[in-house]
PDB file of C-alpha atoms in Angstrom:
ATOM      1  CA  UNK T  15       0.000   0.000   0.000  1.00 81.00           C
ATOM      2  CA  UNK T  16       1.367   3.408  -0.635  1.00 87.00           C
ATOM      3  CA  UNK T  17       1.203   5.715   2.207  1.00 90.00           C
ATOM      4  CA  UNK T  18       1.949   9.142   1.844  1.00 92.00           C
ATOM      5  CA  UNK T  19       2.327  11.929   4.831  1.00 93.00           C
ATOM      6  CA  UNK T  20      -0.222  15.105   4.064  1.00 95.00           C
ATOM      7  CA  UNK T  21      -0.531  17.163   7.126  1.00 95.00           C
ATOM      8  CA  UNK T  22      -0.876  17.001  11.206  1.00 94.00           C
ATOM      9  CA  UNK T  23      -3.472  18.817  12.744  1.00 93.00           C
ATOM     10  CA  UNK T  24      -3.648  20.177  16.914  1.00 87.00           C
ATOM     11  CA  UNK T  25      -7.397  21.217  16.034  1.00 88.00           C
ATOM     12  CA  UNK T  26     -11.044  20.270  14.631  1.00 91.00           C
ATOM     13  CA  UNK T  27     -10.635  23.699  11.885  1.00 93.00           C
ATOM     14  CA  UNK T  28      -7.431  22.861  10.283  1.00 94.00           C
ATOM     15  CA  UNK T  29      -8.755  18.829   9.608  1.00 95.00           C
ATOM     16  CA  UNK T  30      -8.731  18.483   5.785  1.00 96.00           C
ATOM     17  CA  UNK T  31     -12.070  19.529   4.226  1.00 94.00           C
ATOM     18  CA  UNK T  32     -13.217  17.273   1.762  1.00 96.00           C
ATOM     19  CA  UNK T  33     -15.447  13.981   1.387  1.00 94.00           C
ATOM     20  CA  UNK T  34     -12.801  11.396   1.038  1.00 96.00           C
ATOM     21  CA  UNK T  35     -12.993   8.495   3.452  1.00 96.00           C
ATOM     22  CA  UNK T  36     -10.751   8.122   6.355  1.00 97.00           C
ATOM     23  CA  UNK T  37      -9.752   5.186   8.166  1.00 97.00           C
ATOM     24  CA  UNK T  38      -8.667   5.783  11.480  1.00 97.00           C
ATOM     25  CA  UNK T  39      -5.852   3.657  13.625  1.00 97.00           C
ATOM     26  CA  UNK T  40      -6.046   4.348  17.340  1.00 96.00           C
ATOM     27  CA  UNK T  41      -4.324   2.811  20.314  1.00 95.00           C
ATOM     28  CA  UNK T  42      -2.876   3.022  23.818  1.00 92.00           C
ATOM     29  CA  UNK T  43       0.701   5.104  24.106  1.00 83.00           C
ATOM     30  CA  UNK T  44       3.429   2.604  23.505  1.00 85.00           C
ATOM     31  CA  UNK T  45       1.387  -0.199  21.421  1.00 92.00           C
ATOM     32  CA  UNK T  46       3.596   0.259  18.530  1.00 91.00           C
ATOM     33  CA  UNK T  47       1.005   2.194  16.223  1.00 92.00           C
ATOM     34  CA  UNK T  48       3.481   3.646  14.843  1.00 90.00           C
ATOM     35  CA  UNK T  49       5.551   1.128  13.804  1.00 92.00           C
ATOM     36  CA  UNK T  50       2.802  -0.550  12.528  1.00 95.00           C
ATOM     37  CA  UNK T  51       1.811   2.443   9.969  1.00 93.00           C
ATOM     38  CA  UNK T  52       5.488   2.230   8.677  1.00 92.00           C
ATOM     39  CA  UNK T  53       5.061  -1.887   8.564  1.00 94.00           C
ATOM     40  CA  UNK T  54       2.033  -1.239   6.187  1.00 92.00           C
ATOM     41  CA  UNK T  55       3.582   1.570   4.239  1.00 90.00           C
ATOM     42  CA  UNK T  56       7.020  -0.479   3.694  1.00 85.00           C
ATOM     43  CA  UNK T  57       8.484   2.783   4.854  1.00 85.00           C
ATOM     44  CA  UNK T  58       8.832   5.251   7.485  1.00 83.00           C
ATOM     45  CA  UNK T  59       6.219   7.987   7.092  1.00 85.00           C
ATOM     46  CA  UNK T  60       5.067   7.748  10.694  1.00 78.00           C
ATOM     47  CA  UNK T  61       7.669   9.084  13.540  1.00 69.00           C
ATOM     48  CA  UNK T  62       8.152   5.842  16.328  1.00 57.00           C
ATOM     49  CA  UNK T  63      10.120   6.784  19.251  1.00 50.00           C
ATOM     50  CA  UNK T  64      10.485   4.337  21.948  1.00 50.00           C
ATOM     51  CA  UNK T  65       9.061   6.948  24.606  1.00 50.00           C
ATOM     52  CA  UNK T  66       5.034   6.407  25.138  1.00 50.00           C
ATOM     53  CA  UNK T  67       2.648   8.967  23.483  1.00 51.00           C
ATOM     54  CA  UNK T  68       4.918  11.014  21.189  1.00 56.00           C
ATOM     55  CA  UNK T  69       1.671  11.179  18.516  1.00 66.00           C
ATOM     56  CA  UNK T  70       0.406  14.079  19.823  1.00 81.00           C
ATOM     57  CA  UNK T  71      -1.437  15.183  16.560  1.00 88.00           C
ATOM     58  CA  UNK T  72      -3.902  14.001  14.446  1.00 93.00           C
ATOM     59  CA  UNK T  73      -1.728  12.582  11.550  1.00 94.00           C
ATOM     60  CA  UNK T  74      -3.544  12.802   7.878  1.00 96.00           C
ATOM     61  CA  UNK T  75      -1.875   9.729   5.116  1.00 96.00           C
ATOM     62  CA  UNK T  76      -2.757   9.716   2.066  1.00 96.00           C
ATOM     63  CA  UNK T  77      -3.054   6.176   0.556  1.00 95.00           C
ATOM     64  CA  UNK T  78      -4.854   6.750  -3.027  1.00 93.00           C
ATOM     65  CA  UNK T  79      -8.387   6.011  -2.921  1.00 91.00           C
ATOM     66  CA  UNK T  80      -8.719   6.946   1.111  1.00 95.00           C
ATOM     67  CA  UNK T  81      -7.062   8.679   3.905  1.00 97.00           C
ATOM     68  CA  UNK T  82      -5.199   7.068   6.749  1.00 97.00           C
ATOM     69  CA  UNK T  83      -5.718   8.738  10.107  1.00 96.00           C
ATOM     70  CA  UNK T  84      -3.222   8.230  12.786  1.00 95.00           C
ATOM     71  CA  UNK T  85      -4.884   9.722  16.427  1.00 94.00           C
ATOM     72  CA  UNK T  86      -2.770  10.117  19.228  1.00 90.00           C
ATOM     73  CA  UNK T  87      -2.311   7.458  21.948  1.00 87.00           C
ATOM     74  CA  UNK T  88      -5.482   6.988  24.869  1.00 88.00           C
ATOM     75  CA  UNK T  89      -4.315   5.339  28.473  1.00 78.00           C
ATOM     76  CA  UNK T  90      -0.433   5.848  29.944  1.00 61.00           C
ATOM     77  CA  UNK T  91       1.946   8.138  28.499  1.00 60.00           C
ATOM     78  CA  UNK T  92       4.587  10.056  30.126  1.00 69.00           C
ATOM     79  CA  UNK T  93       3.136  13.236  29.504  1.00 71.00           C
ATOM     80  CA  UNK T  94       1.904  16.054  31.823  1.00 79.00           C
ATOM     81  CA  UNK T  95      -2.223  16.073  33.254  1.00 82.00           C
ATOM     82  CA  UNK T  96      -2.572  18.927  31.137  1.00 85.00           C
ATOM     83  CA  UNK T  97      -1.279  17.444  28.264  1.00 80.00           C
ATOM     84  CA  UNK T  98      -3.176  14.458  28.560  1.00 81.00           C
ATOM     85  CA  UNK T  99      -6.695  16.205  28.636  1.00 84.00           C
ATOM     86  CA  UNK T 100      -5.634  17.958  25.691  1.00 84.00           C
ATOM     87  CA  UNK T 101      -5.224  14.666  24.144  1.00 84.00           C
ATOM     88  CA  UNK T 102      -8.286  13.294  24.946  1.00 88.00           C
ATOM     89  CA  UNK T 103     -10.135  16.069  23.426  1.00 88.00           C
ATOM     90  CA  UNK T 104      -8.376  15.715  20.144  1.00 91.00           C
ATOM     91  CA  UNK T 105      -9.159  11.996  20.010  1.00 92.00           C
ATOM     92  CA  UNK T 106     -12.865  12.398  21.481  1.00 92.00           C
ATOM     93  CA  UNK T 107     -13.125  15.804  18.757  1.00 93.00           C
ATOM     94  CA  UNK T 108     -12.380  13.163  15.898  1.00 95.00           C
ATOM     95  CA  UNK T 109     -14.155  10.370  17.049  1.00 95.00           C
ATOM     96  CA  UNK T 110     -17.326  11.998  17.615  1.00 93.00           C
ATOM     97  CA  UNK T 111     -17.390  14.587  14.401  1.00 94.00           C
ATOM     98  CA  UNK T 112     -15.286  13.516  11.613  1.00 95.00           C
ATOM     99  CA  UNK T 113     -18.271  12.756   8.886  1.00 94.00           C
ATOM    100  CA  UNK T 114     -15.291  10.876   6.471  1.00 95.00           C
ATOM    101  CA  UNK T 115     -14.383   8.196   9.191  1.00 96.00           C
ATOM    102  CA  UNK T 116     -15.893   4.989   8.183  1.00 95.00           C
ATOM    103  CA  UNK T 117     -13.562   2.360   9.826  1.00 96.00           C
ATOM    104  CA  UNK T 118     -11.710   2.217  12.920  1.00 97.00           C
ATOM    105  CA  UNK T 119      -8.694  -0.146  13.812  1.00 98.00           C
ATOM    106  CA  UNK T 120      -7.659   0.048  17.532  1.00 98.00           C
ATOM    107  CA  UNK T 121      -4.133  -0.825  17.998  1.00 98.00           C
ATOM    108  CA  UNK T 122      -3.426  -3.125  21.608  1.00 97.00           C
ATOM    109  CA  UNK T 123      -0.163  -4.404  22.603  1.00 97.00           C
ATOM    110  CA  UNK T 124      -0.780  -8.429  22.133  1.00 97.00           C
ATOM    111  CA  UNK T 125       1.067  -8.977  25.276  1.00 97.00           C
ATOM    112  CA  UNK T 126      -0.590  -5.747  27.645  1.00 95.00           C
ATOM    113  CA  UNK T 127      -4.649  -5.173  26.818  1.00 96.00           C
ATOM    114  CA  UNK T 128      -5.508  -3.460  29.334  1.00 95.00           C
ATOM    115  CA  UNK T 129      -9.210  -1.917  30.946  1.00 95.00           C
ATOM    116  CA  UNK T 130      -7.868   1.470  28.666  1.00 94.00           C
ATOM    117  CA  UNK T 131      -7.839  -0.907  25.977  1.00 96.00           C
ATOM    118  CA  UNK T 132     -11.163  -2.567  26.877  1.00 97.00           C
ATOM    119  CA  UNK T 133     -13.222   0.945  27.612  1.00 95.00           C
ATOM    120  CA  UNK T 134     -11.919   2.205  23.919  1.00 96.00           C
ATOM    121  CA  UNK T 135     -13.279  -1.135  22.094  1.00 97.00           C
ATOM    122  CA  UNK T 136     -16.646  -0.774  23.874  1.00 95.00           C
ATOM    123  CA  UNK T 137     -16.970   2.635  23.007  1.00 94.00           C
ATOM    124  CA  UNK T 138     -15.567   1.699  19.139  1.00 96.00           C
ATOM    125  CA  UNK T 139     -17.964  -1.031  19.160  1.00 92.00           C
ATOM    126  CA  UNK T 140     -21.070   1.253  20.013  1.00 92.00           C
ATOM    127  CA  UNK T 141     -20.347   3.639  17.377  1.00 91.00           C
ATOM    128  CA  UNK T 142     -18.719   2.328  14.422  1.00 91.00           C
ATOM    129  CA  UNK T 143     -19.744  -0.669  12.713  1.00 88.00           C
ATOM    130  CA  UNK T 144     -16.419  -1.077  11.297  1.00 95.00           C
ATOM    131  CA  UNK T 145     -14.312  -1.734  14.175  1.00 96.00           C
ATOM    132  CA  UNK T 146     -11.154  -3.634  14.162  1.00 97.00           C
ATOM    133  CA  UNK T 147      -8.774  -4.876  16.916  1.00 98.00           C
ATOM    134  CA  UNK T 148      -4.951  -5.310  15.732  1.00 98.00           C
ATOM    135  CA  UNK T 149      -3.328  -7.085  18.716  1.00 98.00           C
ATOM    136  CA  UNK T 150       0.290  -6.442  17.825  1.00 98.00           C
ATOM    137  CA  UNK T 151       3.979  -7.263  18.866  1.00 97.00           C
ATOM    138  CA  UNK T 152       3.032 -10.886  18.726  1.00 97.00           C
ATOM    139  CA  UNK T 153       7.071 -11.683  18.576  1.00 96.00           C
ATOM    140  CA  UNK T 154       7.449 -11.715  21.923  1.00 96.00           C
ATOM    141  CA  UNK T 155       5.642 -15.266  22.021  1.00 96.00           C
ATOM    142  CA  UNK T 156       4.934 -17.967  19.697  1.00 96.00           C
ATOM    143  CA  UNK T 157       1.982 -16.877  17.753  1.00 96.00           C
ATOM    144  CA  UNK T 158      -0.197 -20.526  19.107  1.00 96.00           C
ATOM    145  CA  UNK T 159       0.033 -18.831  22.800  1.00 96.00           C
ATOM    146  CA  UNK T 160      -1.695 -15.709  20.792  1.00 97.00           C
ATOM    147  CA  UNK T 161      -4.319 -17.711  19.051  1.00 96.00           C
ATOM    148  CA  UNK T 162      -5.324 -19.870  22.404  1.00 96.00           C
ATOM    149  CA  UNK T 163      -5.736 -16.935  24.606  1.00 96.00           C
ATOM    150  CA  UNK T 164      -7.784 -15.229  21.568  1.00 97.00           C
ATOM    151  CA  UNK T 165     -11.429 -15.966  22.339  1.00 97.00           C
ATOM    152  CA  UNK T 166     -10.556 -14.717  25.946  1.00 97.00           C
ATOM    153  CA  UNK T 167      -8.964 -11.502  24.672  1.00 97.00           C
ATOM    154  CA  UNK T 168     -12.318 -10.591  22.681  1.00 98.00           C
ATOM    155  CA  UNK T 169     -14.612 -11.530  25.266  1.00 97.00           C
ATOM    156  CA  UNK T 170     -12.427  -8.415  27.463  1.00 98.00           C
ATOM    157  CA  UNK T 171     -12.898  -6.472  24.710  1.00 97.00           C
ATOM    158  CA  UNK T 172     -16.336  -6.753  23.547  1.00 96.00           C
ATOM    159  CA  UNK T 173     -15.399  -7.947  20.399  1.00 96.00           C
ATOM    160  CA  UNK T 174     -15.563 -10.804  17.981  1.00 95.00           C
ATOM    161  CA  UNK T 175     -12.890 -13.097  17.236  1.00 96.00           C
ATOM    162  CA  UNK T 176     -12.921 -12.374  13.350  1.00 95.00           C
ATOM    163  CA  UNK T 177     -12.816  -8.634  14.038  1.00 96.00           C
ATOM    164  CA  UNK T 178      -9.182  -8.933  15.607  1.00 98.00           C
ATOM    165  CA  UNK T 179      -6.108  -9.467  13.578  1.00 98.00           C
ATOM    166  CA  UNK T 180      -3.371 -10.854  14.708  1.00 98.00           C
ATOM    167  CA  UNK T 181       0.623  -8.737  13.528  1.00 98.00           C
ATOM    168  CA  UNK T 182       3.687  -7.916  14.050  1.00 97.00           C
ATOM    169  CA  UNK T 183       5.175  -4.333  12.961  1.00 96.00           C
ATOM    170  CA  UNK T 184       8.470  -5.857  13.981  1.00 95.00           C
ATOM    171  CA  UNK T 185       8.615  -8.809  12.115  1.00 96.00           C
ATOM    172  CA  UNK T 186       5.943  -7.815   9.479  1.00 95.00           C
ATOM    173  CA  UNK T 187       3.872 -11.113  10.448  1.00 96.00           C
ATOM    174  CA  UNK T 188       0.501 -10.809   8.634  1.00 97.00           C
ATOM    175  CA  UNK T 189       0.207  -6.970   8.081  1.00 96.00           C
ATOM    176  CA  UNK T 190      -1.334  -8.550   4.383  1.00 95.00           C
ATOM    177  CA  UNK T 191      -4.328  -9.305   5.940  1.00 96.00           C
ATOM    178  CA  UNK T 192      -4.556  -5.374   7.414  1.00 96.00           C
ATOM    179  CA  UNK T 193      -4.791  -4.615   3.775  1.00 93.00           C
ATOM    180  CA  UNK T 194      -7.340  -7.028   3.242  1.00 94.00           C
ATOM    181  CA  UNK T 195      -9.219  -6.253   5.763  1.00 95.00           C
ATOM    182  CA  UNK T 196      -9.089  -2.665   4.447  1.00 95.00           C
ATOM    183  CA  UNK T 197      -9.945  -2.938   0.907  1.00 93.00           C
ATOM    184  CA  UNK T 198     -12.805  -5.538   2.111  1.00 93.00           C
ATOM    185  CA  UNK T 199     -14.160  -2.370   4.556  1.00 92.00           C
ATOM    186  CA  UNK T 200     -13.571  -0.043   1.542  1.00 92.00           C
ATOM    187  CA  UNK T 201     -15.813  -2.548  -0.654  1.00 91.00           C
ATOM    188  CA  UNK T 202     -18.653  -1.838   1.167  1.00 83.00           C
ATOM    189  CA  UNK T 203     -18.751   1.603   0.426  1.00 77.00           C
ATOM    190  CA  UNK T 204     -19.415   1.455  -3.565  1.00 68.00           C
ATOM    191  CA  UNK T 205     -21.893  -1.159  -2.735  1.00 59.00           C
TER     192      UNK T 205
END
């Protein structure tokens, strides 16, 4: 997929005005979000750092015939109270008003979902019918310990089981079938 850096926005008025569709990735600071844009690009267009919550922007990609969204991180981050409200708002501001959204894939750390995690995909799940769950860094395991604790991880999350995809950024294990998943989502549109 080709993946192309437009602009990053601190506020709802400078958000690109147009109707092309976005599809948003979201995730707690420090789940490798990141990493994982630049896994599905096949290069770096997304800054990783290996401090928590360093997206502090919303992020606008451009990847042909829709827009990749990258929203900063919800949950820990070593960033100030103040900072972290003003986070918050951004992500709620986009969430809650941004007409071109039509999917939504919520980044978790395979290894660390957490009741941030949990909250988020309940909330996703209420509001978007095109919610994904990418449980990532699945290197630090084999992938079968992954795969058996699976049903349990969507249960926590309100999810189901086909909704969640299984990748590593690291080690590029099955970021394919993100792009799969995403020109299946886009399908649906034109239909």
């Amino acid at each position: 997929m080709k993946v192309k850096f437009i602009k990053s926005a601190s506020k709802q008025e400078d958000w690109i005005v147009d109707e092309k569709t976005e599809i948003c990735f979201i995730g707690r600071s420090n789940c490798g979000k990141s990493s994982l844009i630049n896994a599905i690009a096949h290069t770096t267009v997304a800054r990783s750092s290996s401090t928590p919550g360093r997206t502090q922007l919303v992020n606008f990609f451009d990847c042909g015939k829709f827009r990749l969204v990258d929203l900063p991180g919800y949950g820990f981050a070593k960033v100030s109270k103040k900072v972290k409200d003003y986070l918050e708002v951004i992500i709620q501001e986009y969430l809650l008003y941004r007409k071109n959204l039509f999917a939504v894939f919520q980044v978790c750390d395979a290894n660390v979902v957490t009741e941030d995690d949990a909250s988020m995909s309940k909330f996703l799940q209420q509001r978007f019918i095109n919610h994904f769950v990418i449980l990532n860094k699945t290197d630090k395991h084999p992938m079968s310990t992954y795969q058996n604790n699976l049903a349990r991880t969507a249960r926590f999350l309100g999810t189901k089981i086909d909704n969640i995809i299984l990748v590593s950024a690291k080690k590029k294990t099955n970021i394919d079938l993100i792009d799969k998943k995403i020109k299946k989502t886009l399908a649906l549109i034109s239909k």
